[in-house]
Amino acid sequence: HDVATPWLRRLLIALVAVAVAVALGWLVLRRARGPTVAVTHAARREVVQTVVSSGRVMSPAEVSLASTLGGLVRAVHAREGERVAAGQLVVELDDAELVAQVAQARAGVLLAAARVTQLRAVGARVADASEAQAESNLRAAESTWERQRALFRTGSIAATELESAQRAVEVARSQVQSARVTAAGSSGGGADARVAVAGRVQAEAALRVAEARLAQARVSSPAAGVIMRRSVEPGDVVTP
C-alpha cells in the first residue's frame, strides 16, 4: 500500500497536467481562430417600410347620385360606408302620381289604337256605303231632271220646276264628291287614316315619356362602390 501510493499520485498529477495542457491548447486555438459569430448569405430583397399616419382616404372616383325629378323621398336603401353593387337600388321617390300618369298614357295608346282599327274596319265600310248612296241619289236626280226637261219642252211644266230639278242634280253631285272625299280619307292611305295613325304614334311616345319619368323615381348606383355620404332621409323633399 505504501509503494502504490506514490505511483497513483504521480499518475494523477500527470493526468491533471495533460488536462491543463489540453485546455490551454484549446484556449490558444480559439484565440487564434477569433470569436465565433452568426452569419447569413447576402440576397437582393425589397425593403418594407411602415408609415403610420392619420387622414382621410380619397377614392379614385366619386359619383353624386341624384334624380332628375323632385319629390318626396320614400325610402333610402344604403348607409354611409356600405358597399353597393352596380345597378343596386339606393333611393326611391314617391311615385304614386307617376304611376297614374303611366296608366293614363297606356289608356291613351289603347284609345288611339282602337280609333285606327275602327277607322279601318268600320269607317271605310260606312264611307263606301255613303258614297254608293250619294251616287244613287245623283242618278235619281238626273233622271228626274231629264223628265222635267222633256215636260218643259212640251210646255207641261213651268220653268221654276225645271230649275228646281236642275238644282237637285247639282246638290246630288256635290254630295257624291263629298262622299268620295270621305271614303278616300277613311281608306288605309287616306287623310283620316293618317291622322289616326299619327295620334296612335303620339300616344305611344307619351307613354314612353311617362315610363321614363317613372323610372327616374328610382335612383340606382351606376357602378360598384362605397357610399361616402348620405344626404337624404325618408320623408325629405328633394329638388332636381
PDB file of C-alpha atoms in Angstrom:
ATOM      1  CA  HIS A   1       0.000   0.000   0.000  1.00  0.00           C
ATOM      2  CA  ASP A   2       2.817   2.408   0.712  1.00  0.00           C
ATOM      3  CA  VAL A   3       4.570   1.537  -2.583  1.00  0.00           C
ATOM      4  CA  ALA A   4       1.476   2.120  -4.785  1.00  0.00           C
ATOM      5  CA  THR A   5       0.600   5.483  -3.343  1.00  0.00           C
ATOM      6  CA  PRO A   6       3.483   7.443  -4.942  1.00  0.00           C
ATOM      7  CA  TRP A   7       2.616   5.955  -8.378  1.00  0.00           C
ATOM      8  CA  LEU A   8      -1.015   6.923  -8.106  1.00  0.00           C
ATOM      9  CA  ARG A   9      -0.060  10.360  -7.036  1.00  0.00           C
ATOM     10  CA  ARG A  10       2.289  10.767  -9.979  1.00  0.00           C
ATOM     11  CA  LEU A  11      -0.433   9.407 -12.336  1.00  0.00           C
ATOM     12  CA  LEU A  12      -2.986  11.873 -11.081  1.00  0.00           C
ATOM     13  CA  ILE A  13      -0.508  14.705 -11.417  1.00  0.00           C
ATOM     14  CA  ALA A  14       0.235  13.603 -14.989  1.00  0.00           C
ATOM     15  CA  LEU A  15      -3.466  13.430 -15.896  1.00  0.00           C
ATOM     16  CA  VAL A  16      -4.057  16.877 -14.427  1.00  0.00           C
ATOM     17  CA  ALA A  17      -1.108  18.219 -16.349  1.00  0.00           C
ATOM     18  CA  VAL A  18      -2.416  16.697 -19.578  1.00  0.00           C
ATOM     19  CA  ALA A  19      -5.882  18.165 -18.950  1.00  0.00           C
ATOM     20  CA  VAL A  20      -4.399  21.574 -18.252  1.00  0.00           C
ATOM     21  CA  ALA A  21      -2.290  21.317 -21.398  1.00  0.00           C
ATOM     22  CA  VAL A  22      -5.343  20.369 -23.482  1.00  0.00           C
ATOM     23  CA  ALA A  23      -7.351  23.262 -22.024  1.00  0.00           C
ATOM     24  CA  LEU A  24      -4.534  25.705 -22.656  1.00  0.00           C
ATOM     25  CA  GLY A  25      -4.208  24.417 -26.210  1.00  0.00           C
ATOM     26  CA  TRP A  26      -7.949  24.810 -26.857  1.00  0.00           C
ATOM     27  CA  LEU A  27      -7.851  28.369 -25.499  1.00  0.00           C
ATOM     28  CA  VAL A  28      -4.857  29.234 -27.622  1.00  0.00           C
ATOM     29  CA  LEU A  29      -6.514  27.716 -30.731  1.00  0.00           C
ATOM     30  CA  ARG A  30      -9.782  29.586 -30.086  1.00  0.00           C
ATOM     31  CA  ARG A  31      -7.969  32.901 -29.704  1.00  0.00           C
ATOM     32  CA  ALA A  32      -6.029  32.191 -32.878  1.00  0.00           C
ATOM     33  CA  ARG A  33      -9.271  31.484 -34.837  1.00  0.00           C
ATOM     34  CA  GLY A  34     -11.052  34.562 -33.474  1.00  0.00           C
ATOM     35  CA  PRO A  35     -14.551  34.842 -31.982  1.00  0.00           C
ATOM     36  CA  THR A  36     -17.470  32.794 -33.399  1.00  0.00           C
ATOM     37  CA  VAL A  37     -20.280  34.992 -34.885  1.00  0.00           C
ATOM     38  CA  ALA A  38     -23.582  34.240 -36.659  1.00  0.00           C
ATOM     39  CA  VAL A  39     -23.522  34.920 -40.411  1.00  0.00           C
ATOM     40  CA  THR A  40     -26.082  34.997 -43.232  1.00  0.00           C
ATOM     41  CA  HIS A  41     -25.903  34.988 -47.011  1.00  0.00           C
ATOM     42  CA  ALA A  42     -26.453  38.316 -48.763  1.00  0.00           C
ATOM     43  CA  ALA A  43     -29.507  38.461 -51.099  1.00  0.00           C
ATOM     44  CA  ARG A  44     -31.446  41.171 -53.006  1.00  0.00           C
ATOM     45  CA  ARG A  45     -34.851  41.847 -51.380  1.00  0.00           C
ATOM     46  CA  GLU A  46     -37.444  44.620 -51.162  1.00  0.00           C
ATOM     47  CA  VAL A  47     -37.223  46.902 -48.181  1.00  0.00           C
ATOM     48  CA  VAL A  48     -40.597  47.206 -46.407  1.00  0.00           C
ATOM     49  CA  GLN A  49     -41.106  50.474 -44.604  1.00  0.00           C
ATOM     50  CA  THR A  50     -44.207  51.027 -42.472  1.00  0.00           C
ATOM     51  CA  VAL A  51     -45.558  54.570 -42.225  1.00  0.00           C
ATOM     52  CA  VAL A  52     -48.146  55.375 -39.588  1.00  0.00           C
ATOM     53  CA  SER A  53     -50.307  58.392 -40.363  1.00  0.00           C
ATOM     54  CA  SER A  54     -53.857  59.676 -39.950  1.00  0.00           C
ATOM     55  CA  GLY A  55     -56.105  61.247 -42.583  1.00  0.00           C
ATOM     56  CA  ARG A  56     -58.959  60.660 -44.993  1.00  0.00           C
ATOM     57  CA  VAL A  57     -58.689  58.084 -47.772  1.00  0.00           C
ATOM     58  CA  MET A  58     -59.550  59.623 -51.138  1.00  0.00           C
ATOM     59  CA  SER A  59     -61.363  57.434 -53.648  1.00  0.00           C
ATOM     60  CA  PRO A  60     -60.087  57.346 -57.248  1.00  0.00           C
ATOM     61  CA  ALA A  61     -63.511  58.489 -58.482  1.00  0.00           C
ATOM     62  CA  GLU A  62     -66.585  59.944 -56.811  1.00  0.00           C
ATOM     63  CA  VAL A  63     -70.093  59.998 -58.312  1.00  0.00           C
ATOM     64  CA  SER A  64     -73.002  62.019 -56.959  1.00  0.00           C
ATOM     65  CA  LEU A  65     -76.288  60.102 -57.092  1.00  0.00           C
ATOM     66  CA  ALA A  66     -79.362  62.238 -57.742  1.00  0.00           C
ATOM     67  CA  SER A  67     -82.680  62.165 -59.543  1.00  0.00           C
ATOM     68  CA  THR A  68     -83.774  64.472 -62.342  1.00  0.00           C
ATOM     69  CA  LEU A  69     -87.169  64.616 -60.631  1.00  0.00           C
ATOM     70  CA  GLY A  70     -88.236  66.386 -57.482  1.00  0.00           C
ATOM     71  CA  GLY A  71     -90.478  64.906 -54.844  1.00  0.00           C
ATOM     72  CA  LEU A  72     -90.812  63.153 -51.522  1.00  0.00           C
ATOM     73  CA  VAL A  73     -88.163  60.589 -50.569  1.00  0.00           C
ATOM     74  CA  ARG A  74     -89.956  57.339 -49.793  1.00  0.00           C
ATOM     75  CA  ALA A  75     -87.004  55.095 -48.897  1.00  0.00           C
ATOM     76  CA  VAL A  76     -83.185  55.086 -48.709  1.00  0.00           C
ATOM     77  CA  HIS A  77     -81.612  51.647 -49.090  1.00  0.00           C
ATOM     78  CA  ALA A  78     -77.955  52.339 -48.262  1.00  0.00           C
ATOM     79  CA  ARG A  79     -75.970  53.690 -45.308  1.00  0.00           C
ATOM     80  CA  GLU A  80     -72.678  55.565 -45.182  1.00  0.00           C
ATOM     81  CA  GLY A  81     -69.752  53.194 -45.561  1.00  0.00           C
ATOM     82  CA  GLU A  82     -71.900  50.463 -47.091  1.00  0.00           C
ATOM     83  CA  ARG A  83     -70.773  48.795 -50.304  1.00  0.00           C
ATOM     84  CA  VAL A  84     -73.220  48.797 -53.194  1.00  0.00           C
ATOM     85  CA  ALA A  85     -73.194  46.867 -56.445  1.00  0.00           C
ATOM     86  CA  ALA A  86     -73.698  48.291 -59.910  1.00  0.00           C
ATOM     87  CA  GLY A  87     -77.412  48.762 -60.566  1.00  0.00           C
ATOM     88  CA  GLN A  88     -78.367  48.401 -56.896  1.00  0.00           C
ATOM     89  CA  LEU A  89     -81.383  50.487 -55.830  1.00  0.00           C
ATOM     90  CA  VAL A  90     -80.299  53.274 -53.469  1.00  0.00           C
ATOM     91  CA  VAL A  91     -83.132  55.829 -53.205  1.00  0.00           C
ATOM     92  CA  GLU A  92     -86.854  55.685 -54.008  1.00  0.00           C
ATOM     93  CA  LEU A  93     -89.087  58.716 -54.504  1.00  0.00           C
ATOM     94  CA  ASP A  94     -92.848  58.712 -54.049  1.00  0.00           C
ATOM     95  CA  ASP A  95     -94.174  57.603 -57.461  1.00  0.00           C
ATOM     96  CA  ALA A  96     -97.947  57.489 -56.954  1.00  0.00           C
ATOM     97  CA  GLU A  97     -98.592  60.356 -59.381  1.00  0.00           C
ATOM     98  CA  LEU A  98     -96.121  58.974 -61.908  1.00  0.00           C
ATOM     99  CA  VAL A  99     -97.787  55.552 -61.817  1.00  0.00           C
ATOM    100  CA  ALA A 100    -101.121  57.233 -62.537  1.00  0.00           C
ATOM    101  CA  GLN A 101     -99.590  59.115 -65.467  1.00  0.00           C
ATOM    102  CA  VAL A 102     -98.275  55.858 -66.923  1.00  0.00           C
ATOM    103  CA  ALA A 103    -101.716  54.279 -66.598  1.00  0.00           C
ATOM    104  CA  GLN A 104    -103.301  57.299 -68.287  1.00  0.00           C
ATOM    105  CA  ALA A 105    -100.772  57.166 -71.128  1.00  0.00           C
ATOM    106  CA  ARG A 106    -101.432  53.445 -71.651  1.00  0.00           C
ATOM    107  CA  ALA A 107    -105.143  54.157 -71.853  1.00  0.00           C
ATOM    108  CA  GLY A 108    -104.402  56.824 -74.455  1.00  0.00           C
ATOM    109  CA  VAL A 109    -102.483  54.277 -76.532  1.00  0.00           C
ATOM    110  CA  LEU A 110    -105.379  51.826 -76.368  1.00  0.00           C
ATOM    111  CA  LEU A 111    -107.835  54.561 -77.364  1.00  0.00           C
ATOM    112  CA  ALA A 112    -105.713  55.671 -80.305  1.00  0.00           C
ATOM    113  CA  ALA A 113    -105.236  52.085 -81.472  1.00  0.00           C
ATOM    114  CA  ALA A 114    -108.996  51.496 -81.261  1.00  0.00           C
ATOM    115  CA  ARG A 115    -109.543  54.656 -83.311  1.00  0.00           C
ATOM    116  CA  VAL A 116    -107.262  53.340 -86.044  1.00  0.00           C
ATOM    117  CA  THR A 117    -108.969  49.940 -86.025  1.00  0.00           C
ATOM    118  CA  GLN A 118    -112.421  51.494 -86.096  1.00  0.00           C
ATOM    119  CA  LEU A 119    -111.499  53.777 -88.960  1.00  0.00           C
ATOM    120  CA  ARG A 120    -110.047  50.954 -90.994  1.00  0.00           C
ATOM    121  CA  ALA A 121    -112.753  48.374 -90.272  1.00  0.00           C
ATOM    122  CA  VAL A 122    -115.973  50.377 -89.825  1.00  0.00           C
ATOM    123  CA  GLY A 123    -115.281  53.832 -91.185  1.00  0.00           C
ATOM    124  CA  ALA A 124    -114.261  52.550 -94.586  1.00  0.00           C
ATOM    125  CA  ARG A 125    -117.441  50.486 -94.973  1.00  0.00           C
ATOM    126  CA  VAL A 126    -119.633  53.374 -93.822  1.00  0.00           C
ATOM    127  CA  ALA A 127    -117.868  55.759 -96.182  1.00  0.00           C
ATOM    128  CA  ASP A 128    -118.279  53.325 -99.086  1.00  0.00           C
ATOM    129  CA  ALA A 129    -121.974  52.961 -98.304  1.00  0.00           C
ATOM    130  CA  SER A 130    -122.392  56.748 -98.137  1.00  0.00           C
ATOM    131  CA  GLU A 131    -120.666  57.138-101.474  1.00  0.00           C
ATOM    132  CA  ALA A 132    -122.892  54.500-103.062  1.00  0.00           C
ATOM    133  CA  GLN A 133    -125.985  56.198-101.654  1.00  0.00           C
ATOM    134  CA  ALA A 134    -124.863  59.588-102.944  1.00  0.00           C
ATOM    135  CA  GLU A 135    -124.273  58.175-106.414  1.00  0.00           C
ATOM    136  CA  SER A 136    -127.724  56.574-106.351  1.00  0.00           C
ATOM    137  CA  ASN A 137    -129.271  59.908-105.374  1.00  0.00           C
ATOM    138  CA  LEU A 138    -127.400  61.587-108.214  1.00  0.00           C
ATOM    139  CA  ARG A 139    -128.726  59.112-110.749  1.00  0.00           C
ATOM    140  CA  ALA A 140    -132.275  59.645-109.475  1.00  0.00           C
ATOM    141  CA  ALA A 141    -131.890  63.439-109.609  1.00  0.00           C
ATOM    142  CA  GLU A 142    -130.519  63.298-113.143  1.00  0.00           C
ATOM    143  CA  SER A 143    -133.405  61.051-114.231  1.00  0.00           C
ATOM    144  CA  THR A 144    -135.921  63.487-112.723  1.00  0.00           C
ATOM    145  CA  TRP A 145    -134.209  66.404-114.402  1.00  0.00           C
ATOM    146  CA  GLU A 146    -134.384  64.651-117.807  1.00  0.00           C
ATOM    147  CA  ARG A 147    -138.127  64.085-117.384  1.00  0.00           C
ATOM    148  CA  GLN A 148    -138.693  67.642-116.227  1.00  0.00           C
ATOM    149  CA  ARG A 149    -136.780  68.996-119.220  1.00  0.00           C
ATOM    150  CA  ALA A 150    -138.869  66.931-121.593  1.00  0.00           C
ATOM    151  CA  LEU A 151    -142.053  68.187-119.974  1.00  0.00           C
ATOM    152  CA  PHE A 152    -140.788  71.747-120.094  1.00  0.00           C
ATOM    153  CA  ARG A 153    -140.203  71.446-123.852  1.00  0.00           C
ATOM    154  CA  THR A 154    -143.802  70.458-124.327  1.00  0.00           C
ATOM    155  CA  GLY A 155    -144.965  73.256-122.074  1.00  0.00           C
ATOM    156  CA  SER A 156    -146.390  70.897-119.479  1.00  0.00           C
ATOM    157  CA  ILE A 157    -144.432  72.451-116.559  1.00  0.00           C
ATOM    158  CA  ALA A 158    -143.174  75.880-115.652  1.00  0.00           C
ATOM    159  CA  ALA A 159    -139.547  76.974-115.795  1.00  0.00           C
ATOM    160  CA  THR A 160    -139.334  77.083-112.000  1.00  0.00           C
ATOM    161  CA  GLU A 161    -139.936  73.335-111.791  1.00  0.00           C
ATOM    162  CA  LEU A 162    -137.157  72.679-114.300  1.00  0.00           C
ATOM    163  CA  GLU A 163    -134.800  74.920-112.309  1.00  0.00           C
ATOM    164  CA  SER A 164    -135.690  73.069-109.122  1.00  0.00           C
ATOM    165  CA  ALA A 165    -134.861  69.733-110.785  1.00  0.00           C
ATOM    166  CA  GLN A 166    -131.561  71.150-112.012  1.00  0.00           C
ATOM    167  CA  ARG A 167    -130.622  72.376-108.505  1.00  0.00           C
ATOM    168  CA  ALA A 168    -131.404  68.904-107.159  1.00  0.00           C
ATOM    169  CA  VAL A 169    -128.908  67.441-109.646  1.00  0.00           C
ATOM    170  CA  GLU A 170    -126.229  69.902-108.535  1.00  0.00           C
ATOM    171  CA  VAL A 171    -126.828  69.101-104.872  1.00  0.00           C
ATOM    172  CA  ALA A 172    -126.598  65.353-105.609  1.00  0.00           C
ATOM    173  CA  ARG A 173    -123.323  65.844-107.477  1.00  0.00           C
ATOM    174  CA  SER A 174    -121.944  67.813-104.546  1.00  0.00           C
ATOM    175  CA  GLN A 175    -122.943  65.018-102.175  1.00  0.00           C
ATOM    176  CA  VAL A 176    -121.191  62.460-104.371  1.00  0.00           C
ATOM    177  CA  GLN A 177    -117.985  64.489-104.310  1.00  0.00           C
ATOM    178  CA  SER A 178    -118.160  64.830-100.532  1.00  0.00           C
ATOM    179  CA  ALA A 179    -118.795  61.093-100.085  1.00  0.00           C
ATOM    180  CA  ARG A 180    -115.818  60.257-102.291  1.00  0.00           C
ATOM    181  CA  VAL A 181    -113.529  62.532-100.274  1.00  0.00           C
ATOM    182  CA  THR A 182    -114.750  60.930 -97.048  1.00  0.00           C
ATOM    183  CA  ALA A 183    -114.206  57.435 -98.433  1.00  0.00           C
ATOM    184  CA  ALA A 184    -110.720  58.328 -99.585  1.00  0.00           C
ATOM    185  CA  GLY A 185    -109.900  59.741 -96.160  1.00  0.00           C
ATOM    186  CA  SER A 186    -111.200  56.631 -94.433  1.00  0.00           C
ATOM    187  CA  SER A 187    -109.088  54.277 -96.523  1.00  0.00           C
ATOM    188  CA  GLY A 188    -105.730  52.947 -95.336  1.00  0.00           C
ATOM    189  CA  GLY A 189    -103.789  55.743 -97.023  1.00  0.00           C
ATOM    190  CA  GLY A 190    -106.371  58.485 -96.611  1.00  0.00           C
ATOM    191  CA  ALA A 191    -106.073  61.661 -94.587  1.00  0.00           C
ATOM    192  CA  ASP A 192    -108.290  60.427 -91.746  1.00  0.00           C
ATOM    193  CA  ALA A 193    -106.313  57.213 -91.512  1.00  0.00           C
ATOM    194  CA  ARG A 194    -103.023  59.136 -91.419  1.00  0.00           C
ATOM    195  CA  VAL A 195    -104.362  61.392 -88.670  1.00  0.00           C
ATOM    196  CA  ALA A 196    -105.500  58.371 -86.664  1.00  0.00           C
ATOM    197  CA  VAL A 197    -102.124  56.639 -87.065  1.00  0.00           C
ATOM    198  CA  ALA A 198    -100.321  59.828 -86.095  1.00  0.00           C
ATOM    199  CA  GLY A 199    -102.488  60.031 -82.983  1.00  0.00           C
ATOM    200  CA  ARG A 200    -101.508  56.494 -82.044  1.00  0.00           C
ATOM    201  CA  VAL A 201     -97.804  57.243 -82.529  1.00  0.00           C
ATOM    202  CA  GLN A 202     -98.154  60.351 -80.386  1.00  0.00           C
ATOM    203  CA  ALA A 203     -99.904  58.359 -77.649  1.00  0.00           C
ATOM    204  CA  GLU A 204     -97.139  55.733 -77.700  1.00  0.00           C
ATOM    205  CA  ALA A 205     -94.499  58.471 -77.377  1.00  0.00           C
ATOM    206  CA  ALA A 206     -96.382  59.943 -74.416  1.00  0.00           C
ATOM    207  CA  LEU A 207     -96.379  56.501 -72.797  1.00  0.00           C
ATOM    208  CA  ARG A 208     -92.607  56.181 -73.214  1.00  0.00           C
ATOM    209  CA  VAL A 209     -92.110  59.604 -71.631  1.00  0.00           C
ATOM    210  CA  ALA A 210     -94.339  58.660 -68.678  1.00  0.00           C
ATOM    211  CA  GLU A 211     -92.480  55.364 -68.195  1.00  0.00           C
ATOM    212  CA  ALA A 212     -89.118  57.161 -68.333  1.00  0.00           C
ATOM    213  CA  ARG A 213     -90.243  59.621 -65.647  1.00  0.00           C
ATOM    214  CA  LEU A 214     -91.437  56.732 -63.505  1.00  0.00           C
ATOM    215  CA  ALA A 215     -88.031  55.044 -63.826  1.00  0.00           C
ATOM    216  CA  GLN A 216     -86.337  58.280 -62.701  1.00  0.00           C
ATOM    217  CA  ALA A 217     -88.115  57.980 -59.342  1.00  0.00           C
ATOM    218  CA  ARG A 218     -85.764  55.052 -58.550  1.00  0.00           C
ATOM    219  CA  VAL A 219     -82.107  56.057 -58.153  1.00  0.00           C
ATOM    220  CA  SER A 220     -79.644  53.189 -58.654  1.00  0.00           C
ATOM    221  CA  SER A 221     -75.873  53.065 -58.341  1.00  0.00           C
ATOM    222  CA  PRO A 222     -74.204  53.322 -61.780  1.00  0.00           C
ATOM    223  CA  ALA A 223     -71.188  51.308 -60.601  1.00  0.00           C
ATOM    224  CA  ALA A 224     -69.935  49.279 -57.662  1.00  0.00           C
ATOM    225  CA  GLY A 225     -68.554  51.379 -54.828  1.00  0.00           C
ATOM    226  CA  VAL A 226     -68.919  52.628 -51.256  1.00  0.00           C
ATOM    227  CA  ILE A 227     -71.446  55.192 -50.033  1.00  0.00           C
ATOM    228  CA  MET A 228     -69.346  58.127 -48.809  1.00  0.00           C
ATOM    229  CA  ARG A 229     -72.128  60.500 -47.732  1.00  0.00           C
ATOM    230  CA  ARG A 230     -75.866  60.059 -47.191  1.00  0.00           C
ATOM    231  CA  SER A 231     -77.526  63.429 -47.746  1.00  0.00           C
ATOM    232  CA  VAL A 232     -81.227  62.498 -47.695  1.00  0.00           C
ATOM    233  CA  GLU A 233     -83.538  60.615 -45.390  1.00  0.00           C
ATOM    234  CA  PRO A 234     -87.037  59.174 -45.852  1.00  0.00           C
ATOM    235  CA  GLY A 235     -89.558  61.996 -45.690  1.00  0.00           C
ATOM    236  CA  ASP A 236     -87.234  64.651 -47.147  1.00  0.00           C
ATOM    237  CA  VAL A 237     -88.417  66.685 -50.126  1.00  0.00           C
ATOM    238  CA  VAL A 238     -85.771  66.899 -52.859  1.00  0.00           C
ATOM    239  CA  THR A 239     -85.489  69.050 -55.954  1.00  0.00           C
ATOM    240  CA  PRO A 240     -83.762  68.151 -59.241  1.00  0.00           C
TER     241      PRO A 240
END
